[in-house]
mmCIF file of C-alpha atoms in Angstrom:
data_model
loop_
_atom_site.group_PDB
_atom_site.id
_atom_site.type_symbol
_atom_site.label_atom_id
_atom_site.label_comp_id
_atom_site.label_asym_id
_atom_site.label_seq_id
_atom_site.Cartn_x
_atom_site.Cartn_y
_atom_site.Cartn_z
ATOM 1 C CA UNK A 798 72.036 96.823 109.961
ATOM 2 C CA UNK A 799 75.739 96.792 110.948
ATOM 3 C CA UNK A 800 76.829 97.533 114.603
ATOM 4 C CA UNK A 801 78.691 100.568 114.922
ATOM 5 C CA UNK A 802 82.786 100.354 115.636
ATOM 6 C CA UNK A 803 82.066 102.035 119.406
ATOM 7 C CA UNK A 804 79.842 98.954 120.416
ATOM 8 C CA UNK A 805 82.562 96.910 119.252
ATOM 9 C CA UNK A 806 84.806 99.219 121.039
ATOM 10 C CA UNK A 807 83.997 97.392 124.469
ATOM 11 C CA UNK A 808 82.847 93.778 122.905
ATOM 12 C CA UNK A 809 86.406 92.745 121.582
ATOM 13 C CA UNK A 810 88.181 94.323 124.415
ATOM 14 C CA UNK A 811 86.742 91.433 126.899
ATOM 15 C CA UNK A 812 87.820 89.250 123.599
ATOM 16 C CA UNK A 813 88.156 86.914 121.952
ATOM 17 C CA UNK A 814 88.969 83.950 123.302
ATOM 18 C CA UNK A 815 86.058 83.358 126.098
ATOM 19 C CA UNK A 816 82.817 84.157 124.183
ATOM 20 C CA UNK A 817 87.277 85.871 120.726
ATOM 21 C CA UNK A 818 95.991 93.491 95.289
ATOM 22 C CA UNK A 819 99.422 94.959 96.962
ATOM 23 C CA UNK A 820 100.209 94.908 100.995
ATOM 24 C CA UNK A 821 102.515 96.299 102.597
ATOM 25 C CA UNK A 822 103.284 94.898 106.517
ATOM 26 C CA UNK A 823 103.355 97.773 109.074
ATOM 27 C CA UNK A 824 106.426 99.896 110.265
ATOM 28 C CA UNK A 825 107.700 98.750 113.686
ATOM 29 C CA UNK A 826 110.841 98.746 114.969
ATOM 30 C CA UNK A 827 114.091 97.042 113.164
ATOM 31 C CA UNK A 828 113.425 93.642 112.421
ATOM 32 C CA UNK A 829 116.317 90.673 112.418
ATOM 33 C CA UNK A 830 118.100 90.053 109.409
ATOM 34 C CA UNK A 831 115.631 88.109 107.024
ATOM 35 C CA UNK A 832 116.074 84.947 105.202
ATOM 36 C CA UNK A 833 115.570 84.821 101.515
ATOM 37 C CA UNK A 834 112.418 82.695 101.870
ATOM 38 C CA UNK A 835 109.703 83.155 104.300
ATOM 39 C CA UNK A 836 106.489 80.893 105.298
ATOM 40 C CA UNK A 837 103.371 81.395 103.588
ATOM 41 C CA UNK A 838 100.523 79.873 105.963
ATOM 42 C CA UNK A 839 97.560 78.329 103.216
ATOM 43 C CA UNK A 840 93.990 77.771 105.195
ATOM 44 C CA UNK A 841 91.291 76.386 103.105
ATOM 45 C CA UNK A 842 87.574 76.513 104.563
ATOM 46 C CA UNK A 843 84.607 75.761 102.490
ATOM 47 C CA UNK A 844 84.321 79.541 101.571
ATOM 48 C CA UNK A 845 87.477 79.206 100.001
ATOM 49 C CA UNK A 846 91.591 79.810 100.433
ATOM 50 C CA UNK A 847 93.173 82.330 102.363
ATOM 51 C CA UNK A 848 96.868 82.564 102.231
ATOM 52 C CA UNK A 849 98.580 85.064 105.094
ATOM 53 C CA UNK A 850 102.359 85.321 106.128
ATOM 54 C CA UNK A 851 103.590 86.381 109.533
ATOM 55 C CA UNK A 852 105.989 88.647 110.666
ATOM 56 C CA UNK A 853 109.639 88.807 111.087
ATOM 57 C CA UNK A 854 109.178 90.934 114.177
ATOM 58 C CA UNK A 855 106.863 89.463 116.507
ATOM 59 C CA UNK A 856 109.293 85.885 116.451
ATOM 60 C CA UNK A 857 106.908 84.495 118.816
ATOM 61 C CA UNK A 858 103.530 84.418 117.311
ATOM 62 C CA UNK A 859 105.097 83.586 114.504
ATOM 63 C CA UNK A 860 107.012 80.578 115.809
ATOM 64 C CA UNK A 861 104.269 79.206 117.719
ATOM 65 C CA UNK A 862 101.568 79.609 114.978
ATOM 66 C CA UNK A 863 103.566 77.565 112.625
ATOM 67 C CA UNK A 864 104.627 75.105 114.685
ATOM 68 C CA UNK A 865 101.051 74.896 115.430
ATOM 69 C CA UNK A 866 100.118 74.863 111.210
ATOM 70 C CA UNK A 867 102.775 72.157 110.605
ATOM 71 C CA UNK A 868 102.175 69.910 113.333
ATOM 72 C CA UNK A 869 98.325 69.711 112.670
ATOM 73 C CA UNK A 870 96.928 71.226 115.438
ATOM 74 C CA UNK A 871 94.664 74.427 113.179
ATOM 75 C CA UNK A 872 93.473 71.460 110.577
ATOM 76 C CA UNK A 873 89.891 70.881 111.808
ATOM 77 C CA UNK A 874 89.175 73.557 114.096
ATOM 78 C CA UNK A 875 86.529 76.365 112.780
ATOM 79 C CA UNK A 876 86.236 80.086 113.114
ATOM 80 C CA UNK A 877 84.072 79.992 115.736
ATOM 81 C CA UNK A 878 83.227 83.532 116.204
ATOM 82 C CA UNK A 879 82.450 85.877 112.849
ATOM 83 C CA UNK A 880 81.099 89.477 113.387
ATOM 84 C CA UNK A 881 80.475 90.982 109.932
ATOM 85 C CA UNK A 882 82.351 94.503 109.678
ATOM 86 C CA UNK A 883 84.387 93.565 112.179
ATOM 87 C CA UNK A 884 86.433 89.768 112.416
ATOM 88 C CA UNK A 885 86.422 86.247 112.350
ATOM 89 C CA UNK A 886 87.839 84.593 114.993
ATOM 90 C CA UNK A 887 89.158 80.422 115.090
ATOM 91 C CA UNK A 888 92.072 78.412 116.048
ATOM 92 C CA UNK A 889 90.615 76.952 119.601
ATOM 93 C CA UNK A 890 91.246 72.538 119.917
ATOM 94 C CA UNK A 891 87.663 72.791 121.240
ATOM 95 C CA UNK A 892 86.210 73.379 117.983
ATOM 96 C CA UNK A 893 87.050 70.031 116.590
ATOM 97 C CA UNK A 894 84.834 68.288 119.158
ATOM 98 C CA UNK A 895 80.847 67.925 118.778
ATOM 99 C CA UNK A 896 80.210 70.579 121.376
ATOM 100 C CA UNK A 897 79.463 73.878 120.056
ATOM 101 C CA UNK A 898 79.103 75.881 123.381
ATOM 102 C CA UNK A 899 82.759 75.417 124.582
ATOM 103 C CA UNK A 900 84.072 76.788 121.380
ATOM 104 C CA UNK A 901 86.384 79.520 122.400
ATOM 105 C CA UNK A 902 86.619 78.535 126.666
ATOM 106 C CA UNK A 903 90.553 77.333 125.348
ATOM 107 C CA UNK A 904 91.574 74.019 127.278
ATOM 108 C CA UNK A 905 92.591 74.659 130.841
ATOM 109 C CA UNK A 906 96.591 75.728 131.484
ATOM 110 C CA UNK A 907 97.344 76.884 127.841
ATOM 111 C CA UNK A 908 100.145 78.005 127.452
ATOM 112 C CA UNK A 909 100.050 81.804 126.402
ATOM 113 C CA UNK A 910 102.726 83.620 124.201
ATOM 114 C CA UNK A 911 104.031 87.693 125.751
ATOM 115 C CA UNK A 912 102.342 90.229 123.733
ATOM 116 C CA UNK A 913 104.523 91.971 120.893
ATOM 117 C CA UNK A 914 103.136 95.310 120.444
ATOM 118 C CA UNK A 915 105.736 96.106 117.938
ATOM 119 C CA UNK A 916 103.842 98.827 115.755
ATOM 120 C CA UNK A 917 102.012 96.802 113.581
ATOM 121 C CA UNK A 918 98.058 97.922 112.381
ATOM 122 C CA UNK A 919 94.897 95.959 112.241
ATOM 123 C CA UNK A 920 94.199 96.791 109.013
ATOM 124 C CA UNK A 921 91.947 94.920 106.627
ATOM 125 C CA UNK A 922 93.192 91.124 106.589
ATOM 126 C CA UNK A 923 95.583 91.459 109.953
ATOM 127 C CA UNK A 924 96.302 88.209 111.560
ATOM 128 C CA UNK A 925 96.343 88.859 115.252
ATOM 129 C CA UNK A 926 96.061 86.889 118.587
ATOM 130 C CA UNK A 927 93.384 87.080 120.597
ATOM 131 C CA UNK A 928 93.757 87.013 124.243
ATOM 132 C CA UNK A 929 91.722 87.376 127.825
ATOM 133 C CA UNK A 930 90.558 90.474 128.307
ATOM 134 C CA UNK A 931 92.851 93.284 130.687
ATOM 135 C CA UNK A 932 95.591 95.958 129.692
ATOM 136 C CA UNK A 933 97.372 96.557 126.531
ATOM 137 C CA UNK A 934 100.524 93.857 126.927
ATOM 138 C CA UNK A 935 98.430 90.960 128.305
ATOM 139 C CA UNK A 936 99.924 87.769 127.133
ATOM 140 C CA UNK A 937 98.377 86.352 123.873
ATOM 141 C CA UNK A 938 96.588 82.885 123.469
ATOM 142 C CA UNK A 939 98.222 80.650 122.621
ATOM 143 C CA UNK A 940 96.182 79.204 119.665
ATOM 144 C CA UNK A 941 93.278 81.634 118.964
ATOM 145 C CA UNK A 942 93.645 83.892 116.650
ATOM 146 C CA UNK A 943 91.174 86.255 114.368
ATOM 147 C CA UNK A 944 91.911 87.993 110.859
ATOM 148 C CA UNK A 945 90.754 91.434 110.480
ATOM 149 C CA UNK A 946 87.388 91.422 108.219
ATOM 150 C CA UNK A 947 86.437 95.178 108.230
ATOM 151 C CA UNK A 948 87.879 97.147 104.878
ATOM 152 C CA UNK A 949 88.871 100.454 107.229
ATOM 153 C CA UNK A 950 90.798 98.439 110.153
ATOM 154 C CA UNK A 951 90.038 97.591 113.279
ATOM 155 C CA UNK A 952 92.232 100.591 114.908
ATOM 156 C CA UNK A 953 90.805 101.021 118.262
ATOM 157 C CA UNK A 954 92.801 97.495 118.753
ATOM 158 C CA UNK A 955 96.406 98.716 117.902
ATOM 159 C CA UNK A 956 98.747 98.835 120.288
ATOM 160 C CA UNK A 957 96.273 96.491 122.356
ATOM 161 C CA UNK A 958 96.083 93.168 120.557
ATOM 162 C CA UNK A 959 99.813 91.607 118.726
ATOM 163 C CA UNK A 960 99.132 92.089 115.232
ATOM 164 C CA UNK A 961 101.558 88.994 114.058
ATOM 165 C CA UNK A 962 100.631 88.387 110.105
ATOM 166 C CA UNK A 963 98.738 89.706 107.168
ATOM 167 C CA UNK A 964 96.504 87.585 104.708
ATOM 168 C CA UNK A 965 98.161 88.351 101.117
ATOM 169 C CA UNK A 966 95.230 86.515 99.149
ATOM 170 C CA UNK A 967 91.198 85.759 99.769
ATOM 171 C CA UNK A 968 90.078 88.887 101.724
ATOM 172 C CA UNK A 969 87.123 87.821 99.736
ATOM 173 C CA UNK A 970 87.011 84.796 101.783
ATOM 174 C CA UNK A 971 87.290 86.615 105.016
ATOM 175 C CA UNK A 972 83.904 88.352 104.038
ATOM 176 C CA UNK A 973 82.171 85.698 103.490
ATOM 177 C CA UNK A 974 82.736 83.909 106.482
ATOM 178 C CA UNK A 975 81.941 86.977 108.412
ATOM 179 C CA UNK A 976 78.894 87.004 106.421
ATOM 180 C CA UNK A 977 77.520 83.316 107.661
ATOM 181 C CA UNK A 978 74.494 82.803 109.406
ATOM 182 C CA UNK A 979 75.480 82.756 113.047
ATOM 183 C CA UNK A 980 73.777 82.093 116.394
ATOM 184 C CA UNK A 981 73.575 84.322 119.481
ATOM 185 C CA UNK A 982 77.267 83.380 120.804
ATOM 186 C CA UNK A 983 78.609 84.830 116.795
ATOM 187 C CA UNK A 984 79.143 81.332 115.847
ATOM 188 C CA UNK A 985 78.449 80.443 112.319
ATOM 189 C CA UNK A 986 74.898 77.800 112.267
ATOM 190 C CA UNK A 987 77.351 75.449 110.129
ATOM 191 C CA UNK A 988 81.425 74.624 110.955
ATOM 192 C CA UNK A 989 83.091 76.939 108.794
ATOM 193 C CA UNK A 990 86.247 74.106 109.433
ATOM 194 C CA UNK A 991 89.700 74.994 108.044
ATOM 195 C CA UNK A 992 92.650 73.017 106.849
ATOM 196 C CA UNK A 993 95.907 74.879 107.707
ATOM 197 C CA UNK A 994 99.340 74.050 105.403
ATOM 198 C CA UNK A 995 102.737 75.792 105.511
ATOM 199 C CA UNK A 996 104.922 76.450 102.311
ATOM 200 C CA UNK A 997 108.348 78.048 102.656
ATOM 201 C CA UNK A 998 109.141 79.936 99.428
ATOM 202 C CA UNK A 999 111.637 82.736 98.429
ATOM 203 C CA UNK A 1000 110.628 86.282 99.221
ATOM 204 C CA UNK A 1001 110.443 87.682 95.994
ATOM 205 C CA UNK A 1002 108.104 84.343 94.701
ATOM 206 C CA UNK A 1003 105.744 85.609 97.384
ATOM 207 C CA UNK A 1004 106.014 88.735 96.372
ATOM 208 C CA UNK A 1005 105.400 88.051 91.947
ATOM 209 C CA UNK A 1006 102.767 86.075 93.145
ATOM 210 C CA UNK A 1007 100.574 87.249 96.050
ATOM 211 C CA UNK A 1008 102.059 90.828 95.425
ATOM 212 C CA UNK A 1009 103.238 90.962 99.150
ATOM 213 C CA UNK A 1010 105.619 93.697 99.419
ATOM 214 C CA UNK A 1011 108.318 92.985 101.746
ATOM 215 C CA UNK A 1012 109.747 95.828 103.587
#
């Protein structure tokens, strides 16, 4: 049986990071003046390839994730944390070592990136950072992030958590991670590991290809 959204109401607000087709991106405010190519992020587990893209308007998340893609930092780490109907959660360093029970503590003295609570949604397939728990506008992580796994949203998080991206292929994927055999702490029995590439293409390839509408 599922858990209803109200118990995870209060579970992902103390989140995430202690134990963490055609889309359109959401309508915040006025973003800069766009390049003719954008990123697309590529993460391949052994459930398959998700591809996502991150926004224009939140210039931090964005920055910082793909610095973090292209340097090598994601490659190795696992989702950690998978709640079906609800998330999967992965980007913490600790989840490279052989210790399973500090996946998701975060390494003392990260650095953490200001919320940007710009307007977007967690809809199904948001990227978004997770955080410590407190108020709305709490600074983000500043490698943990989760992707939005239930097909109604997530909304009792907007305006709470930044919504920075949106996966534009393998929702599919998404599910079944969410749907791996997990222990009490919501990690998966076996490493669900990921290997994280970046690809800068033009807008309108992303678009005839993924079916990303830009807005």
């Amino acid at each position: 049986m599922k858990p209803s959204f109200s118990s995870f109401a209060s579970l992902l607000l103390a989140l995430l990071w202690l134990a963490t087709p055609v889309f359109a991106a959401g309508k915040p405010g006025k973003s800069p003046k766009k390049s003719s190519k954008d990123e697309v992020v590529t993460i391949t587990t052994p459930q398959g390839v998700i591809r996502l893209i991150l926004f224009d308007d939140t210039p931090l998340h964005k920055a910082n994730f793909l610095k973090k893609a292209q340097n090598g930092f994601y490659t190795g780490t696992t989702f950690h944390r998978v709640i079906d109907n609800f998330m999967i959660q992965g980007g913490d360093i600790n989840s490279k070592d052989a210790d399973p029970s500090n996946d998701g503590l975060g390494q003392p003295n990260e650095p953490t990136i200001p919320a940007e609570l710009v307007g977007h949604q967690h809809i199904y397939g948001a990227v978004a950072a997770a955080r410590m728990g407190g108020p709305a506008g709490t600074p983000s992580s500043g490698s943990q992030f989760y992707l939005v796994e239930n097909h109604d949203g997530t909304h009792f998080l907007d305006g709470q958590y930044t919504v920075f991206g949106q996966v534009i292929q393998g929702l599919d994927v998404i599910d079944k991670i969410a749907k791996l055999p997990k222990g009490p702490t919501d990690r998966p029995l076996t490493d669900s590991k990921m290997t994280v590439k970046v690809e800068k293409l033009k807008r309108k390839k992303i678009t005839k290809l993924y079916g990303y509408k830009y807005e």
